[in-house]
Short mmCIF file of C-alpha atoms and ligand atoms in Angstrom, two decimals:
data_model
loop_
_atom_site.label_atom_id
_atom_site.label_comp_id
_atom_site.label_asym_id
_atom_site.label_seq_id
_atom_site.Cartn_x
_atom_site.Cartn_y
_atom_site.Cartn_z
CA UNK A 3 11.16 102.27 141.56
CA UNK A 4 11.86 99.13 139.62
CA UNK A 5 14.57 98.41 137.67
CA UNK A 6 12.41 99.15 134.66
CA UNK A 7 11.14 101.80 135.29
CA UNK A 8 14.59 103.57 136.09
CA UNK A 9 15.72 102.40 132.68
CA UNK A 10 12.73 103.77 131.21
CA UNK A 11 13.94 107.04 132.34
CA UNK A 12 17.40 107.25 131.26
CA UNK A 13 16.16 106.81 127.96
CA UNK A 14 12.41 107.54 127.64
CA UNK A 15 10.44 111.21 127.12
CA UNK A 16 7.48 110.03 127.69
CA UNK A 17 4.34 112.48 125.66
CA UNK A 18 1.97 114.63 127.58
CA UNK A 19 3.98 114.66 130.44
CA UNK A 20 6.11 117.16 132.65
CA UNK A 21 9.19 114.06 133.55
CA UNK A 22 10.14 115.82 136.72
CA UNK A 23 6.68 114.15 137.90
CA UNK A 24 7.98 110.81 137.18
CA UNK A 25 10.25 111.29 139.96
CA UNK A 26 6.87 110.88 142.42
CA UNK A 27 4.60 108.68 140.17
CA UNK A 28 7.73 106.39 137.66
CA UNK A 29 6.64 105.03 134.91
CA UNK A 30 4.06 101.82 135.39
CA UNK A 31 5.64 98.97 133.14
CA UNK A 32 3.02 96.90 131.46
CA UNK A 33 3.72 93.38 130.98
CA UNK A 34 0.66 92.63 129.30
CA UNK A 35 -3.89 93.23 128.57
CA UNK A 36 -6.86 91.75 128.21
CA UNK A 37 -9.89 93.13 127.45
CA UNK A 38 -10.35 96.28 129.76
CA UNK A 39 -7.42 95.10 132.12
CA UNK A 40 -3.60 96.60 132.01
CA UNK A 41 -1.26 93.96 134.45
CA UNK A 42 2.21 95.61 135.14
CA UNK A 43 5.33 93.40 135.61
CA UNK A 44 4.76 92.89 139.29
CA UNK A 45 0.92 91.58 138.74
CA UNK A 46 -0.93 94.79 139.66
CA UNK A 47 -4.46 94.96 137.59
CA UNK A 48 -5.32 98.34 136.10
CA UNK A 49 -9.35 98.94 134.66
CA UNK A 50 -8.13 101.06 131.16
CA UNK A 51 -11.71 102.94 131.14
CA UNK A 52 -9.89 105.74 128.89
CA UNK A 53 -9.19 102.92 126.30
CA UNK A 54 -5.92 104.37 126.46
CA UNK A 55 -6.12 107.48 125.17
CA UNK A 56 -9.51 106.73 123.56
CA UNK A 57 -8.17 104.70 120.77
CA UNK A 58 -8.98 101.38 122.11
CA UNK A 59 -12.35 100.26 120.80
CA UNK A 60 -12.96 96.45 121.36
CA UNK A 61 -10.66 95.64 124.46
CA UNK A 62 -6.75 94.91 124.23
CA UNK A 63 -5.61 91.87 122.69
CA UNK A 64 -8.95 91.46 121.13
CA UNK A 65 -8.69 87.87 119.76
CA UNK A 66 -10.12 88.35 116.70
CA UNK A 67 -8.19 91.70 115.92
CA UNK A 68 -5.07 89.36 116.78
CA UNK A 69 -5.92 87.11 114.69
CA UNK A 70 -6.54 89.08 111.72
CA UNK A 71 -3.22 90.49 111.97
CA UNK A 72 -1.17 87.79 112.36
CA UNK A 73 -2.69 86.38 109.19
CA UNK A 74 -2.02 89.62 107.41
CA UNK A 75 1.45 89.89 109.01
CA UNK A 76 2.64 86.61 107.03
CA UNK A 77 1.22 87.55 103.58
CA UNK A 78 2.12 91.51 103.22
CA UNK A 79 3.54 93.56 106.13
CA UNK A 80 3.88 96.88 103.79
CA UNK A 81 3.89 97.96 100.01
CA UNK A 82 4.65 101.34 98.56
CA UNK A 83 0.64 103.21 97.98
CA UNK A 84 1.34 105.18 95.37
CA UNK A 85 0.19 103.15 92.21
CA UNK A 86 0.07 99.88 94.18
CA UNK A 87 -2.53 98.90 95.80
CA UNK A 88 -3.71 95.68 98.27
CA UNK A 89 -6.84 93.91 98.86
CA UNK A 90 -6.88 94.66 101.86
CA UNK A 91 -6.94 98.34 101.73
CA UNK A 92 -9.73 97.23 99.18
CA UNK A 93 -12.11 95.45 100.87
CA UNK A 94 -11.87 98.38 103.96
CA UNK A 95 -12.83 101.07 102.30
CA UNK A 96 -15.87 98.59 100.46
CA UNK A 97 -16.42 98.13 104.05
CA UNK A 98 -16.39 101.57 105.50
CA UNK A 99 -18.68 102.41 102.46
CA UNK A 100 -21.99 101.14 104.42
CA UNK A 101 -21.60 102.63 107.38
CA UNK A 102 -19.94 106.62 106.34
CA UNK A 103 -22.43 109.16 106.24
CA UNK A 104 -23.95 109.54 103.00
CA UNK A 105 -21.72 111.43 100.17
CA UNK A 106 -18.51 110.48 101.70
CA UNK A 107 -17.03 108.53 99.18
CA UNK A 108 -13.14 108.46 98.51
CA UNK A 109 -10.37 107.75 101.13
CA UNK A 110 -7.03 109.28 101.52
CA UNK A 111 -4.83 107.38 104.16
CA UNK A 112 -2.66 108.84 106.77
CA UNK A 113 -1.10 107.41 109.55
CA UNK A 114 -1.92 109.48 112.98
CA UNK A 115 -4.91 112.00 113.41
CA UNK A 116 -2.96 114.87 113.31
CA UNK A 117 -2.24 114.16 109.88
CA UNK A 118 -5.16 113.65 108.53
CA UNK A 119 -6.10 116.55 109.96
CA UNK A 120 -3.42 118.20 108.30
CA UNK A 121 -4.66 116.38 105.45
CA UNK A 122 -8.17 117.90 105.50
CA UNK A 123 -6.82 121.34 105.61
CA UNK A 124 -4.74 121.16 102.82
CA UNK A 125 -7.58 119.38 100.61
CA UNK A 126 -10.08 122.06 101.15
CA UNK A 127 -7.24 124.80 100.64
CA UNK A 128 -6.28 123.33 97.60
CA UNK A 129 -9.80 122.46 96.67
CA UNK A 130 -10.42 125.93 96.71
CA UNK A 131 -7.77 126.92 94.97
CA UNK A 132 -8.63 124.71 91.84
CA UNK A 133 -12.13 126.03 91.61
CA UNK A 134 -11.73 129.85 91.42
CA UNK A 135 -11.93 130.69 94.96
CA UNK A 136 -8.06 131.92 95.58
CA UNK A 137 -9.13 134.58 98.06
CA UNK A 138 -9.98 131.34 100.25
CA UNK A 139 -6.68 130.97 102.61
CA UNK A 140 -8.15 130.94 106.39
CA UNK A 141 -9.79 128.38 108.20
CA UNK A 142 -12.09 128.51 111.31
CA UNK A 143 -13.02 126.44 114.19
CA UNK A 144 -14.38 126.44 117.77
CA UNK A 145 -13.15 127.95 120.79
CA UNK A 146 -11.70 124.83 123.49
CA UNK A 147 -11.53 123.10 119.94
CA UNK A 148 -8.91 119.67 119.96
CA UNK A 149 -7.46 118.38 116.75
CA UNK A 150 -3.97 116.97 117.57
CA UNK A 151 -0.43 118.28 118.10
CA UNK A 152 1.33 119.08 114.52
CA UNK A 153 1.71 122.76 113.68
CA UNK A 154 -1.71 123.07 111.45
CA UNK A 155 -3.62 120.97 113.42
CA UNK A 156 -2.79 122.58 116.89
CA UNK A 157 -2.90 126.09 115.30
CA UNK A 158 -7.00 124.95 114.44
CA UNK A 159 -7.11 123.97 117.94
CA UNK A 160 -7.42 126.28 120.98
CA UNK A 161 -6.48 124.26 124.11
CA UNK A 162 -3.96 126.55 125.53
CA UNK A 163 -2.35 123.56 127.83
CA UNK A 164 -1.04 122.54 124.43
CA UNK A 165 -0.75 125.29 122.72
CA UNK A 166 -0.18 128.42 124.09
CA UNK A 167 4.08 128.65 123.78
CA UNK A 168 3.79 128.43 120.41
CA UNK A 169 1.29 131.06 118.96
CA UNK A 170 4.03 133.01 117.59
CA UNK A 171 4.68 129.90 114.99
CA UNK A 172 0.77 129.12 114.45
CA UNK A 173 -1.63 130.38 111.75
CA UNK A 174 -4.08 132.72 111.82
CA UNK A 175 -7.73 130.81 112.83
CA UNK A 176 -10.75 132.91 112.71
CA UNK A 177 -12.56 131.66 115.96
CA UNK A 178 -16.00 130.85 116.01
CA UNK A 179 -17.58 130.61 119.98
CA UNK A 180 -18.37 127.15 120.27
CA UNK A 181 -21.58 125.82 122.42
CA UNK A 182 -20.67 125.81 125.90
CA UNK A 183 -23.58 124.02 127.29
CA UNK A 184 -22.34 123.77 131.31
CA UNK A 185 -22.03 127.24 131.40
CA UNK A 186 -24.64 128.70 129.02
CA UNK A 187 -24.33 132.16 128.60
CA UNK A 188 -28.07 132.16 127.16
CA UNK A 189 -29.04 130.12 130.93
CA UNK A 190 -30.44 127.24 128.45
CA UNK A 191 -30.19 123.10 128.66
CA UNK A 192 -28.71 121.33 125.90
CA UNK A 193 -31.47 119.49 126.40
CA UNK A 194 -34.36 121.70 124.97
CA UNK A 195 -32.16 124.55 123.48
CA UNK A 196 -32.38 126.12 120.07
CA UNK A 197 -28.93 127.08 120.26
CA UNK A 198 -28.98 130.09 120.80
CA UNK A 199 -25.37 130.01 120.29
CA UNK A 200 -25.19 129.58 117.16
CA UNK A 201 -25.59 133.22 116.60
CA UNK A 202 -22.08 133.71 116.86
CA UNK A 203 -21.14 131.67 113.72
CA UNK A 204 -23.27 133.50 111.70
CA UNK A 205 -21.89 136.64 112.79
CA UNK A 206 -18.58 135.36 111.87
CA UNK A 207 -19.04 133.97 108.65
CA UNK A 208 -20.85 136.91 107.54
CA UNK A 209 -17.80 138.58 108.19
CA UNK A 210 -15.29 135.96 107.69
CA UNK A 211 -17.17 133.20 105.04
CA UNK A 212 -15.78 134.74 101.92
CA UNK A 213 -12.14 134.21 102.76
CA UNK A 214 -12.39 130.95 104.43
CA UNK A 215 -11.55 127.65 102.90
CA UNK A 216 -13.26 124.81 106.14
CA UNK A 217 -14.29 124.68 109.35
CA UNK A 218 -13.26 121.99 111.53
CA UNK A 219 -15.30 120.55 114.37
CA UNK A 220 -15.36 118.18 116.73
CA UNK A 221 -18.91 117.29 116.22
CA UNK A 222 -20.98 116.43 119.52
CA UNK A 223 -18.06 116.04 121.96
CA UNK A 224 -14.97 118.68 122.51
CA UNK A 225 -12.76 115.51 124.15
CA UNK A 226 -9.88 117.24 125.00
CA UNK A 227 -11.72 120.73 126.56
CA UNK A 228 -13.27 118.51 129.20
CA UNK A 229 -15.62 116.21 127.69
CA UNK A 230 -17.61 119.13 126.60
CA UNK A 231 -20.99 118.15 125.06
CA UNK A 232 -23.20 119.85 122.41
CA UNK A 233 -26.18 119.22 120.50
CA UNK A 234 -26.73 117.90 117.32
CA UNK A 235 -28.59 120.89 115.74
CA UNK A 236 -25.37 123.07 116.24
CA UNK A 237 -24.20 120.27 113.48
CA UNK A 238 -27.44 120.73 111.30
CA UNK A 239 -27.32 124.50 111.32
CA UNK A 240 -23.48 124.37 110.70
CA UNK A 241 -24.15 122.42 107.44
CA UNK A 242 -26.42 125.38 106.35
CA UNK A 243 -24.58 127.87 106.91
CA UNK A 244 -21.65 126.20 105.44
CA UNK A 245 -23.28 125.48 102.07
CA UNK A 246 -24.42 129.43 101.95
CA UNK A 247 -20.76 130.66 102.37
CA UNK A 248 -19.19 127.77 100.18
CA UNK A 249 -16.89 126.60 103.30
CA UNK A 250 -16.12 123.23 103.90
CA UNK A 251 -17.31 121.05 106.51
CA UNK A 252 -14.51 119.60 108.31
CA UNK A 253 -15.90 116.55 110.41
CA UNK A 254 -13.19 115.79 113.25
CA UNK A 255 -14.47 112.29 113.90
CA UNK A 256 -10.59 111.11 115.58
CA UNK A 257 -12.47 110.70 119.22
CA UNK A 258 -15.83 110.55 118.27
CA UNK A 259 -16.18 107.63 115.84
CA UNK A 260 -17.05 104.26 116.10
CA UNK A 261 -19.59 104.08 118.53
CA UNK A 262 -18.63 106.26 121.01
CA UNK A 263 -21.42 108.33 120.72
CA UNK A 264 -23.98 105.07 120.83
CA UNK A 265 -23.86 106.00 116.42
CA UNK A 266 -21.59 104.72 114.48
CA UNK A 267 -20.09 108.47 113.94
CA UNK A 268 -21.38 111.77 116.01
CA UNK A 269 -22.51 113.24 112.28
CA UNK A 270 -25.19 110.39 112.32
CA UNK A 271 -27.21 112.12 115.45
CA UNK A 272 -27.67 115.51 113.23
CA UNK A 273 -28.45 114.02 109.87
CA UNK A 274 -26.18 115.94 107.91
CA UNK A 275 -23.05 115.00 106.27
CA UNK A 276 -19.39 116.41 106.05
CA UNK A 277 -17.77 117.45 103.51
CA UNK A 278 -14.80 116.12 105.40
CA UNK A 279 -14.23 113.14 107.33
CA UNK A 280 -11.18 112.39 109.71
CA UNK A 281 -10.88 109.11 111.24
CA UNK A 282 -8.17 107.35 113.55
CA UNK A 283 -7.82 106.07 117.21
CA UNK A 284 -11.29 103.11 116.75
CA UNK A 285 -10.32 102.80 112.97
CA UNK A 286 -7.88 100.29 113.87
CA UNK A 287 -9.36 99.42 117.52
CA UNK A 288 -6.70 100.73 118.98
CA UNK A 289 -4.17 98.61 117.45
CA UNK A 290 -2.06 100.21 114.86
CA UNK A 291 -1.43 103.85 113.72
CA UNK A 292 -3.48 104.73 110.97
CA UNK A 293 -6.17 107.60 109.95
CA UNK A 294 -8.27 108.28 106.86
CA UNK A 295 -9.26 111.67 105.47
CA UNK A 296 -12.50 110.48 103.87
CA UNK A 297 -14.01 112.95 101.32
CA UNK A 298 -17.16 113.52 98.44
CA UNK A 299 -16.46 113.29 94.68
CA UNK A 300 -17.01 116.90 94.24
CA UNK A 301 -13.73 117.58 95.79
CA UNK A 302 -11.78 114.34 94.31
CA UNK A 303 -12.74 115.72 90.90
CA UNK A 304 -11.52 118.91 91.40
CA UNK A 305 -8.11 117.33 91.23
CA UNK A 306 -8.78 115.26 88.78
CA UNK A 307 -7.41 116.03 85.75
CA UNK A 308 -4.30 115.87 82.92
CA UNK A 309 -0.94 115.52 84.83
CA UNK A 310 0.58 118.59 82.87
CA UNK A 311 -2.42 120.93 85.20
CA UNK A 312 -0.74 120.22 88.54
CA UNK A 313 -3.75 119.83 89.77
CA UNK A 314 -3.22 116.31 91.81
CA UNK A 315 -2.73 116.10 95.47
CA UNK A 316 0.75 115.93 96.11
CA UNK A 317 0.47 114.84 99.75
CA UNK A 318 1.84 111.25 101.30
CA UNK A 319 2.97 109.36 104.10
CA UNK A 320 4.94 106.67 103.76
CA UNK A 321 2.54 104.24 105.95
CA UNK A 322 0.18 105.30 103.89
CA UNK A 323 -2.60 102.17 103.74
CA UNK A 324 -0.58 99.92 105.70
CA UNK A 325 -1.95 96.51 104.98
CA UNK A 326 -2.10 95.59 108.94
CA UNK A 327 -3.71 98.71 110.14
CA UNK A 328 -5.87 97.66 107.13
CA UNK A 329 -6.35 94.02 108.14
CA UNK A 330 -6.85 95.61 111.67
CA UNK A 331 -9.37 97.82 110.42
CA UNK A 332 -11.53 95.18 108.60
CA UNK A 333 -12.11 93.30 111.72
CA UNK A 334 -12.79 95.78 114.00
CA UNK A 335 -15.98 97.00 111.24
CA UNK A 336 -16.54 92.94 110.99
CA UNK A 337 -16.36 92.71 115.33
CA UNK A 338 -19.04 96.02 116.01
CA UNK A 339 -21.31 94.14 113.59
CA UNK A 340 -21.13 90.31 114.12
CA UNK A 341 -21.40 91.24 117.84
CA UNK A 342 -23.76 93.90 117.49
CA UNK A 343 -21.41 95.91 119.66
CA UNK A 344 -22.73 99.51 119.53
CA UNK A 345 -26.58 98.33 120.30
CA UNK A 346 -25.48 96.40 123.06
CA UNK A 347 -22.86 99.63 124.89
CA UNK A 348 -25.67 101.87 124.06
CA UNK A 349 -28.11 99.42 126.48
CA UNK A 350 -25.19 99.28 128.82
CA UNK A 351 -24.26 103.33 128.81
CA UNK A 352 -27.94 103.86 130.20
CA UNK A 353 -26.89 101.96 133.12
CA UNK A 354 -23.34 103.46 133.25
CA UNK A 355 -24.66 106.63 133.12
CA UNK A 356 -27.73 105.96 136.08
CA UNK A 357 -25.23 104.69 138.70
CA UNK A 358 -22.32 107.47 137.88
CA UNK A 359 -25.73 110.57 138.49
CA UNK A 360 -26.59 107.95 141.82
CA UNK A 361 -22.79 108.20 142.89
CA UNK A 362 -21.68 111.77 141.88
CA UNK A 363 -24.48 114.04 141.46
CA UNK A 364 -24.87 114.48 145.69
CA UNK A 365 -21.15 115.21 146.07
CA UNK A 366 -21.59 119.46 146.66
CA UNK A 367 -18.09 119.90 144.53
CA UNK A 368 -20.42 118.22 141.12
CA UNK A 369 -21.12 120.66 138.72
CA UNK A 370 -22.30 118.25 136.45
CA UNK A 371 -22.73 114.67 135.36
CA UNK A 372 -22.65 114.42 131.68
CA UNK A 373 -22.52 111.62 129.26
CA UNK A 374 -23.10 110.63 125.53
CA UNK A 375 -23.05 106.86 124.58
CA UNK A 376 -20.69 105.45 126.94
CA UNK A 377 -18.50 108.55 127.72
CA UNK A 378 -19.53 109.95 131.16
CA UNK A 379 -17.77 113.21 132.55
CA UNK A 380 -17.74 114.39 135.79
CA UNK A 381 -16.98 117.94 136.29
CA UNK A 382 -15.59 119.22 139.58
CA UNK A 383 -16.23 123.09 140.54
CA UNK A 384 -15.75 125.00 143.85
CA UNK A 385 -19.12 126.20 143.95
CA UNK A 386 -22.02 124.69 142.25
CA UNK A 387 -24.35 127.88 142.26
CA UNK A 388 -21.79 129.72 140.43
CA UNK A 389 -20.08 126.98 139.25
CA UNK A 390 -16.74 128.55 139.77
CA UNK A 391 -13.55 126.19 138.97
CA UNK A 392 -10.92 125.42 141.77
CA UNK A 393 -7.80 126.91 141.35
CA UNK A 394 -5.96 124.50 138.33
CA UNK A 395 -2.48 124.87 140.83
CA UNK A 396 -4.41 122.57 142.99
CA UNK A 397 -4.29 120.09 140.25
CA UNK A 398 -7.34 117.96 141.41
CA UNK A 399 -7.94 115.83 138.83
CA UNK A 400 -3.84 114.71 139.23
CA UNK A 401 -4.39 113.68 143.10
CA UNK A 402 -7.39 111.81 142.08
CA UNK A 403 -5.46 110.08 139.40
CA UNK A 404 -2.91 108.98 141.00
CA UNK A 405 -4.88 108.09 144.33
CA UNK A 406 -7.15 105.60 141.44
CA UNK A 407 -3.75 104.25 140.17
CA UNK A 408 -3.35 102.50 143.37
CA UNK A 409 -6.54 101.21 143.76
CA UNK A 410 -6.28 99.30 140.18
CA UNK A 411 -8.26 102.05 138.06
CA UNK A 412 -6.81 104.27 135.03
CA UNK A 413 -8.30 107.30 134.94
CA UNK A 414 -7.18 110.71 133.44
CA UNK A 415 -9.10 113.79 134.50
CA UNK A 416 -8.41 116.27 132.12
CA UNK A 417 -7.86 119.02 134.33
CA UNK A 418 -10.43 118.68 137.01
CA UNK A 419 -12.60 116.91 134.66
CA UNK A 420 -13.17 113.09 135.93
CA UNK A 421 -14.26 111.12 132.99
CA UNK A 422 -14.44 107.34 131.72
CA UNK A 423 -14.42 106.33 127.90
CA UNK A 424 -13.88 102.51 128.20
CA UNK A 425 -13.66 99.91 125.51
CA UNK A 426 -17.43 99.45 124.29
CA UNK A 427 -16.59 96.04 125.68
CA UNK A 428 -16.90 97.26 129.51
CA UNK A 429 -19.84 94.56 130.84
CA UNK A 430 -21.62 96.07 134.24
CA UNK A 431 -19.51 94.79 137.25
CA UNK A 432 -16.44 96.43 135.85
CA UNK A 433 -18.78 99.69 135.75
CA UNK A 434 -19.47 99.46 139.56
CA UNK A 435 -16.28 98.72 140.60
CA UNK A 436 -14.64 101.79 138.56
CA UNK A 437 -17.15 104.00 139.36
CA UNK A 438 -17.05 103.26 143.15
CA UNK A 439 -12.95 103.72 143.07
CA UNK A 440 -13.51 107.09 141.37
CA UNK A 441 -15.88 108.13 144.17
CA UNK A 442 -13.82 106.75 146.73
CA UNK A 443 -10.89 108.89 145.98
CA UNK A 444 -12.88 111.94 144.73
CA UNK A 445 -13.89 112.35 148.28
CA UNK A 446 -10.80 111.42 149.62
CA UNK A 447 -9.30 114.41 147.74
CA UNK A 448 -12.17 116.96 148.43
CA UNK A 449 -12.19 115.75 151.93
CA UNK A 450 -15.99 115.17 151.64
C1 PLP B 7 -6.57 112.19 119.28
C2 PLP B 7 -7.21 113.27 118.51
C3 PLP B 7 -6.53 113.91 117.47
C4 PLP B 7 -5.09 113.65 117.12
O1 PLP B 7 -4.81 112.33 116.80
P1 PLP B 7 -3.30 111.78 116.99
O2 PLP B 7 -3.33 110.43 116.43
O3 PLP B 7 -3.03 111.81 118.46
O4 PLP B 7 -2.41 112.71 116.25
C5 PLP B 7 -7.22 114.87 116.76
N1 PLP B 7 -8.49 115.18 117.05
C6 PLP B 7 -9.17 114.59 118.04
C7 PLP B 7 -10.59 114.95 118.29
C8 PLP B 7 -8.54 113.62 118.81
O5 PLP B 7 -9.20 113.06 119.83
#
């Protein structure tokens, strides 16, 4: 262990992580990036294809973002939100105008995704509220559902890595069965289904719709459940049934925006629009914390009104519309369109995606290639008739991890889910070379 690192640890609890495994695998120290490459202190290279932690859009150190940022940094660093504003704030939100699905039209700032999660739910509870509907207090959303770590947010979540230990402190969710496309229980393909699925929502907001403020999804992509992948017209139907049951439509965009999805937001496939917008981790390319709840004028005007009604939003953060994740946010929109960045990874993810099927789909312990824009998962089972998982004590996906560390690629299986989600930046060689490591020591590991 290097000196570092061993300081790292008297000191450091890192997130996400049980520290007694530090004692095998310490803590890499980075000294510095570029683009899709990580270099530690001793010179070791490390291919970041989970942009880590999906945030990082546009590759690290991106000059431009720098650059934007440093001029920023000299001018304003911070200034209180609350009846001051900034131009750059400004110009962002004139920016993020043109490309937000139609309707979406005033932004609230927050500073992580959690809380502008949090955010969300409170708007739409309060919305409610301040339109006659008090009997609205509950919110729904999916089964394997992600939406961050805070008490609201991981109580509308249902990944019980994260969240089990702490039911007795979480709210009551009404649960709607989300698509489960791998593992149909209707033996469809996402492909060509009607989903068929969708039957369940129904059946719960018939019983449920009355009393229920939003429901928040992940739209397209359930990141944190493994990558899962629906289709679009579970969105479309969503918004119907939604508008017939006066329930929000909560769009968690965190992992799904910018580009990811080969559209500039997952919504844009389906057509429809939230009612509801969250945005963070590609807002700011990766760069700074900061997340927007972006929402219609029907619900801003439902708070707006005389002071003496209490009818304003009484919610802040103190980073709220911080002028450099602002000035980091302007570039990043200026970046995907000067360099027509999303055309070119969508071009590039039908490549990614050929020579992942070529590599992985033989394997017998493949269950499943699956991508959408540049995110590819690879899901390891026992069996593939039955498609039975391996025992999670095994912890798969952790061996291959750490046997991909060594060969200079980050990877994070989450559980024994192998995925990428690289910088839209990735160009083709880096594509072999981190899809051969990941092949290399999935076999390794399955002894195939
Ligand atoms: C990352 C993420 C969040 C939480 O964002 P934080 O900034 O980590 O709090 C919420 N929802 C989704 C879909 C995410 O990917």
């Amino acid at each position: 262990m290097t000196d570092w690192a061993k300081e790292d640890l008297k000191y450091i609890w890192h997130p996400c992580s049980q520290m007694k495994d530090y004692e095998e695998l310490p803590p890499i120290v980075i000294d510095y990036a570029k683009g899709i490459n990580l270099y530690d202190i001793d010179g070791n290279c490390y291919k970041d294809v989970v942009s880590s932690w999906w945030c990082n859009l546009l590759g690290h150190c991106n000059p431009r973002i720098n650059q934007a940022i440093k001029k920023q940094l000299d001018r304003l660093e911070h200034v209180i939100f609350a009846n001051f504003t900034h131009k750059t704030a400004i110009t962002l939100c004139q920016k993020l105008m043109n490309v937000v699905p139609k309707g979406l039209c005033k932004f609230n700032f927050a500073d992580n995704g959690s809380a502008s999660i949090e955010m969300a739910m409170k708007m739409s509870f309060q919305y409610h509220q301040q339109t006659g509907n008090t009997q609205k207090k509950r919110f729904m959303a999916l089964t394997d559902a992600y939406h961050g770590e805070t008490i609201g947010a991981l109580s509308v979540g249902a990944c019980d890595l994260y969240s089990s230990i702490y039911k007795p402190i979480l709210m009551d969710i009404v649960r709607v069965n989300g698509p489960d496309c791998f593992r149909c229980p209707y033996g469809k393909d996402r492909d060509n289904c009607q989903c068929e699925c969708f039957k369940n929502a129904e059946k719960t907001f018939e019983q449920y719709g009355k009393e229920t403020c939003a429901i928040l999804v992940e739209p397209l992509l359930q990141g944190s459940a493994g990558m899962k992948i629906y289709p679009p017209l579970y969105l479309k139907k969503l918004r119907e049934l939604c508008d017939k049951y006066n329930v929000h439509l909560i769009a968690d965009e965190i992992a799904t925006g910018y580009g990811r999805t080969g559209k500039m937001f997952a919504f844009d496939h389906a057509g429809v629009s939230p009612d509801i917008m969250c945005l963070s981790k590609g807002l700011t390319g990766g760069y700074m914390p900061m997340s927007l709840c972006v929402t219609t004028q029907e619900i801003y005007d439902a708070f707006y009104a005389d002071y003496s009604t209490g009818k304003a939003f009484m919610h802040s953060h103190t980073y709220a519309g911080n002028p450099l994740g602002c000035s980091a946010g302007i570039e990043v929109l200026n970046i995907l369109k000067d360099e027509n960045i999303i055309e070119n990874a969508q071009k590039n993810a039908i490549y990614f995606n050929n020579i992942i099927k070529e590599k992985f789909l033989g394997l017998k312990n493949v269950g499943e290639v699956r991508h959408i824009g540049l995110i590819n998962a690879i899901e390891l089972v026992k069996d593939k008739n039955s498609k039975e998982a391996f025992d999670g004590k095994l912890r798969l996906g952790y061996q291959i991890y750490k046997k991909a560390l060594k060969k200079g690629v980050l990877l994070r299986p989450l559980g024994d889910v192998i995925y990428f989600n690289p910088p839209l930046i990735i160009e083709k060689d880096d594509m072999d070379f981190v899809t051969d490591v990941a092949l290399e020591c999935t076999k390794e590991i399955l002894d195939l």
